[in-house]
Amino acid sequence: MRAASFIVATAVVLSSGVAQATIQTTPWVHLNFYSTGWTDATIRVNSREAFFNPENCSSPDGYIVSPSLPGNTNFASALLTAYTTGDQVQLVIDGCYNSRPNIIGVYIRKP
């Protein structure tokens, strides 16, 4: 009976359309590249350390912040501050945007 309950519960979860969490955090890194837009508020950064690409995004040339993300201007400020001061960052990554790891959060610390 317990095995049947487990199978039914698993089937309900799998059929519910709930996505598996893909959110991951990079190791602490130093930014060595910062760019914005051309025609929108996209932000792209890169680090000196090894590239972290948990979703195997097809463009391994940096991390990106979507212009449609509500915290976009906050991320721009935090990333530019860390880039200018040399502070370390940890980037919270969720999937890919424009074929690059998509930043949805930023942590900053003094080295």
JSON list of C-alpha atoms in Angstrom, two decimals:
[
{"chain": "A", "resi": 1, "resn": "MET", "atom": "CA", "xyz": [0.00, 0.00, 0.00]},
{"chain": "A", "resi": 2, "resn": "ARG", "atom": "CA", "xyz": [2.83, 2.42, 0.85]},
{"chain": "A", "resi": 3, "resn": "ALA", "atom": "CA", "xyz": [4.53, 1.73, -2.50]},
{"chain": "A", "resi": 4, "resn": "ALA", "atom": "CA", "xyz": [1.28, 2.42, -4.34]},
{"chain": "A", "resi": 5, "resn": "SER", "atom": "CA", "xyz": [0.85, 5.71, -2.46]},
{"chain": "A", "resi": 6, "resn": "PHE", "atom": "CA", "xyz": [4.40, 6.74, -3.37]},
{"chain": "A", "resi": 7, "resn": "ILE", "atom": "CA", "xyz": [3.83, 5.96, -7.04]},
{"chain": "A", "resi": 8, "resn": "VAL", "atom": "CA", "xyz": [0.55, 7.91, -7.09]},
{"chain": "A", "resi": 9, "resn": "ALA", "atom": "CA", "xyz": [2.15, 10.88, -5.30]},
{"chain": "A", "resi": 10, "resn": "THR", "atom": "CA", "xyz": [5.09, 10.83, -7.73]},
{"chain": "A", "resi": 11, "resn": "ALA", "atom": "CA", "xyz": [2.74, 10.70, -10.71]},
{"chain": "A", "resi": 12, "resn": "VAL", "atom": "CA", "xyz": [0.76, 13.67, -9.36]},
{"chain": "A", "resi": 13, "resn": "VAL", "atom": "CA", "xyz": [3.93, 15.73, -8.87]},
{"chain": "A", "resi": 14, "resn": "LEU", "atom": "CA", "xyz": [5.30, 14.84, -12.31]},
{"chain": "A", "resi": 15, "resn": "SER", "atom": "CA", "xyz": [2.03, 15.66, -14.04]},
{"chain": "A", "resi": 16, "resn": "SER", "atom": "CA", "xyz": [1.53, 18.94, -12.17]},
{"chain": "A", "resi": 17, "resn": "GLY", "atom": "CA", "xyz": [3.94, 20.85, -14.43]},
{"chain": "A", "resi": 18, "resn": "VAL", "atom": "CA", "xyz": [6.10, 22.01, -11.52]},
{"chain": "A", "resi": 19, "resn": "ALA", "atom": "CA", "xyz": [9.55, 22.84, -12.88]},
{"chain": "A", "resi": 20, "resn": "GLN", "atom": "CA", "xyz": [12.67, 21.62, -11.17]},
{"chain": "A", "resi": 21, "resn": "ALA", "atom": "CA", "xyz": [14.71, 24.41, -9.58]},
{"chain": "A", "resi": 22, "resn": "THR", "atom": "CA", "xyz": [17.76, 25.36, -11.64]},
{"chain": "A", "resi": 23, "resn": "ILE", "atom": "CA", "xyz": [18.94, 28.26, -9.50]},
{"chain": "A", "resi": 24, "resn": "GLN", "atom": "CA", "xyz": [22.64, 28.01, -8.65]},
{"chain": "A", "resi": 25, "resn": "THR", "atom": "CA", "xyz": [25.29, 30.33, -7.24]},
{"chain": "A", "resi": 26, "resn": "THR", "atom": "CA", "xyz": [28.74, 30.91, -8.71]},
{"chain": "A", "resi": 27, "resn": "PRO", "atom": "CA", "xyz": [31.83, 30.71, -6.54]},
{"chain": "A", "resi": 28, "resn": "TRP", "atom": "CA", "xyz": [33.16, 34.10, -5.34]},
{"chain": "A", "resi": 29, "resn": "VAL", "atom": "CA", "xyz": [34.74, 35.83, -8.37]},
{"chain": "A", "resi": 30, "resn": "HIS", "atom": "CA", "xyz": [36.28, 39.15, -9.48]},
{"chain": "A", "resi": 31, "resn": "LEU", "atom": "CA", "xyz": [34.71, 40.92, -12.44]},
{"chain": "A", "resi": 32, "resn": "ASN", "atom": "CA", "xyz": [37.04, 41.87, -15.29]},
{"chain": "A", "resi": 33, "resn": "PHE", "atom": "CA", "xyz": [34.44, 42.97, -17.87]},
{"chain": "A", "resi": 34, "resn": "TYR", "atom": "CA", "xyz": [31.23, 45.05, -17.66]},
{"chain": "A", "resi": 35, "resn": "SER", "atom": "CA", "xyz": [28.98, 46.14, -20.53]},
{"chain": "A", "resi": 36, "resn": "THR", "atom": "CA", "xyz": [25.46, 47.41, -21.01]},
{"chain": "A", "resi": 37, "resn": "GLY", "atom": "CA", "xyz": [22.83, 47.43, -23.68]},
{"chain": "A", "resi": 38, "resn": "TRP", "atom": "CA", "xyz": [23.11, 48.90, -27.02]},
{"chain": "A", "resi": 39, "resn": "THR", "atom": "CA", "xyz": [19.40, 49.22, -27.49]},
{"chain": "A", "resi": 40, "resn": "ASP", "atom": "CA", "xyz": [18.11, 47.95, -24.13]},
{"chain": "A", "resi": 41, "resn": "ALA", "atom": "CA", "xyz": [19.09, 47.59, -20.47]},
{"chain": "A", "resi": 42, "resn": "THR", "atom": "CA", "xyz": [20.93, 44.28, -20.86]},
{"chain": "A", "resi": 43, "resn": "ILE", "atom": "CA", "xyz": [23.99, 43.98, -18.61]},
{"chain": "A", "resi": 44, "resn": "ARG", "atom": "CA", "xyz": [26.84, 41.55, -19.31]},
{"chain": "A", "resi": 45, "resn": "VAL", "atom": "CA", "xyz": [29.79, 40.78, -17.05]},
{"chain": "A", "resi": 46, "resn": "ASN", "atom": "CA", "xyz": [32.66, 38.33, -17.02]},
{"chain": "A", "resi": 47, "resn": "SER", "atom": "CA", "xyz": [35.07, 37.19, -14.33]},
{"chain": "A", "resi": 48, "resn": "ARG", "atom": "CA", "xyz": [38.78, 36.43, -14.05]},
{"chain": "A", "resi": 49, "resn": "GLU", "atom": "CA", "xyz": [38.02, 33.01, -12.62]},
{"chain": "A", "resi": 50, "resn": "ALA", "atom": "CA", "xyz": [36.74, 29.89, -14.42]},
{"chain": "A", "resi": 51, "resn": "PHE", "atom": "CA", "xyz": [33.41, 30.32, -16.20]},
{"chain": "A", "resi": 52, "resn": "PHE", "atom": "CA", "xyz": [30.45, 28.82, -14.29]},
{"chain": "A", "resi": 53, "resn": "ASN", "atom": "CA", "xyz": [27.81, 27.52, -16.71]},
{"chain": "A", "resi": 54, "resn": "PRO", "atom": "CA", "xyz": [25.48, 25.09, -14.90]},
{"chain": "A", "resi": 55, "resn": "GLU", "atom": "CA", "xyz": [22.87, 25.07, -17.71]},
{"chain": "A", "resi": 56, "resn": "ASN", "atom": "CA", "xyz": [25.45, 24.71, -20.52]},
{"chain": "A", "resi": 57, "resn": "CYS", "atom": "CA", "xyz": [24.34, 27.95, -22.18]},
{"chain": "A", "resi": 58, "resn": "SER", "atom": "CA", "xyz": [25.69, 28.12, -25.73]},
{"chain": "A", "resi": 59, "resn": "SER", "atom": "CA", "xyz": [27.62, 31.44, -25.36]},
{"chain": "A", "resi": 60, "resn": "PRO", "atom": "CA", "xyz": [30.30, 30.99, -22.68]},
{"chain": "A", "resi": 61, "resn": "ASP", "atom": "CA", "xyz": [31.54, 34.59, -22.91]},
{"chain": "A", "resi": 62, "resn": "GLY", "atom": "CA", "xyz": [29.96, 36.05, -19.80]},
{"chain": "A", "resi": 63, "resn": "TYR", "atom": "CA", "xyz": [26.93, 36.32, -17.57]},
{"chain": "A", "resi": 64, "resn": "ILE", "atom": "CA", "xyz": [23.89, 38.43, -18.42]},
{"chain": "A", "resi": 65, "resn": "VAL", "atom": "CA", "xyz": [21.04, 40.28, -16.71]},
{"chain": "A", "resi": 66, "resn": "SER", "atom": "CA", "xyz": [17.78, 40.42, -18.65]},
{"chain": "A", "resi": 67, "resn": "PRO", "atom": "CA", "xyz": [16.47, 43.95, -19.28]},
{"chain": "A", "resi": 68, "resn": "SER", "atom": "CA", "xyz": [12.99, 42.76, -18.25]},
{"chain": "A", "resi": 69, "resn": "LEU", "atom": "CA", "xyz": [14.09, 41.67, -14.77]},
{"chain": "A", "resi": 70, "resn": "PRO", "atom": "CA", "xyz": [12.50, 43.98, -12.15]},
{"chain": "A", "resi": 71, "resn": "GLY", "atom": "CA", "xyz": [15.81, 44.41, -10.28]},
{"chain": "A", "resi": 72, "resn": "ASN", "atom": "CA", "xyz": [17.81, 45.23, -13.41]},
{"chain": "A", "resi": 73, "resn": "THR", "atom": "CA", "xyz": [18.89, 48.71, -12.27]},
{"chain": "A", "resi": 74, "resn": "ASN", "atom": "CA", "xyz": [19.86, 47.39, -8.83]},
{"chain": "A", "resi": 75, "resn": "PHE", "atom": "CA", "xyz": [21.96, 44.66, -10.45]},
{"chain": "A", "resi": 76, "resn": "ALA", "atom": "CA", "xyz": [23.58, 47.24, -12.74]},
{"chain": "A", "resi": 77, "resn": "SER", "atom": "CA", "xyz": [24.60, 49.33, -9.72]},
{"chain": "A", "resi": 78, "resn": "ALA", "atom": "CA", "xyz": [25.86, 46.37, -7.69]},
{"chain": "A", "resi": 79, "resn": "LEU", "atom": "CA", "xyz": [27.83, 44.87, -10.57]},
{"chain": "A", "resi": 80, "resn": "LEU", "atom": "CA", "xyz": [29.35, 48.21, -11.60]},
{"chain": "A", "resi": 81, "resn": "THR", "atom": "CA", "xyz": [30.34, 48.91, -7.99]},
{"chain": "A", "resi": 82, "resn": "ALA", "atom": "CA", "xyz": [32.02, 45.51, -7.66]},
{"chain": "A", "resi": 83, "resn": "TYR", "atom": "CA", "xyz": [33.75, 45.94, -11.03]},
{"chain": "A", "resi": 84, "resn": "THR", "atom": "CA", "xyz": [35.08, 49.39, -10.10]},
{"chain": "A", "resi": 85, "resn": "THR", "atom": "CA", "xyz": [36.19, 48.57, -6.55]},
{"chain": "A", "resi": 86, "resn": "GLY", "atom": "CA", "xyz": [37.53, 45.07, -7.23]},
{"chain": "A", "resi": 87, "resn": "ASP", "atom": "CA", "xyz": [35.21, 43.53, -4.65]},
{"chain": "A", "resi": 88, "resn": "GLN", "atom": "CA", "xyz": [34.25, 39.90, -5.09]},
{"chain": "A", "resi": 89, "resn": "VAL", "atom": "CA", "xyz": [30.78, 38.86, -6.27]},
{"chain": "A", "resi": 90, "resn": "GLN", "atom": "CA", "xyz": [28.69, 35.75, -6.18]},
{"chain": "A", "resi": 91, "resn": "LEU", "atom": "CA", "xyz": [26.16, 35.59, -8.98]},
{"chain": "A", "resi": 92, "resn": "VAL", "atom": "CA", "xyz": [22.85, 33.80, -8.60]},
{"chain": "A", "resi": 93, "resn": "ILE", "atom": "CA", "xyz": [22.16, 32.09, -11.93]},
{"chain": "A", "resi": 94, "resn": "ASP", "atom": "CA", "xyz": [18.82, 30.82, -13.25]},
{"chain": "A", "resi": 95, "resn": "GLY", "atom": "CA", "xyz": [18.85, 29.30, -16.73]},
{"chain": "A", "resi": 96, "resn": "CYS", "atom": "CA", "xyz": [20.02, 31.12, -19.85]},
{"chain": "A", "resi": 97, "resn": "TYR", "atom": "CA", "xyz": [19.12, 34.45, -21.45]},
{"chain": "A", "resi": 98, "resn": "ASN", "atom": "CA", "xyz": [20.49, 35.38, -24.88]},
{"chain": "A", "resi": 99, "resn": "SER", "atom": "CA", "xyz": [22.43, 32.08, -24.70]},
{"chain": "A", "resi": 100, "resn": "ARG", "atom": "CA", "xyz": [24.33, 33.15, -21.55]},
{"chain": "A", "resi": 101, "resn": "PRO", "atom": "CA", "xyz": [23.88, 32.30, -17.85]},
{"chain": "A", "resi": 102, "resn": "ASN", "atom": "CA", "xyz": [21.07, 34.54, -16.54]},
{"chain": "A", "resi": 103, "resn": "ILE", "atom": "CA", "xyz": [21.86, 36.56, -13.38]},
{"chain": "A", "resi": 104, "resn": "ILE", "atom": "CA", "xyz": [18.93, 36.90, -10.96]},
{"chain": "A", "resi": 105, "resn": "GLY", "atom": "CA", "xyz": [20.88, 37.92, -7.87]},
{"chain": "A", "resi": 106, "resn": "VAL", "atom": "CA", "xyz": [24.20, 39.48, -6.82]},
{"chain": "A", "resi": 107, "resn": "TYR", "atom": "CA", "xyz": [26.18, 39.22, -3.57]},
{"chain": "A", "resi": 108, "resn": "ILE", "atom": "CA", "xyz": [29.21, 41.48, -2.96]},
{"chain": "A", "resi": 109, "resn": "ARG", "atom": "CA", "xyz": [31.98, 41.11, -0.37]},
{"chain": "A", "resi": 110, "resn": "LYS", "atom": "CA", "xyz": [35.31, 42.72, 0.35]},
{"chain": "A", "resi": 111, "resn": "PRO", "atom": "CA", "xyz": [38.23, 40.37, -0.49]}
]
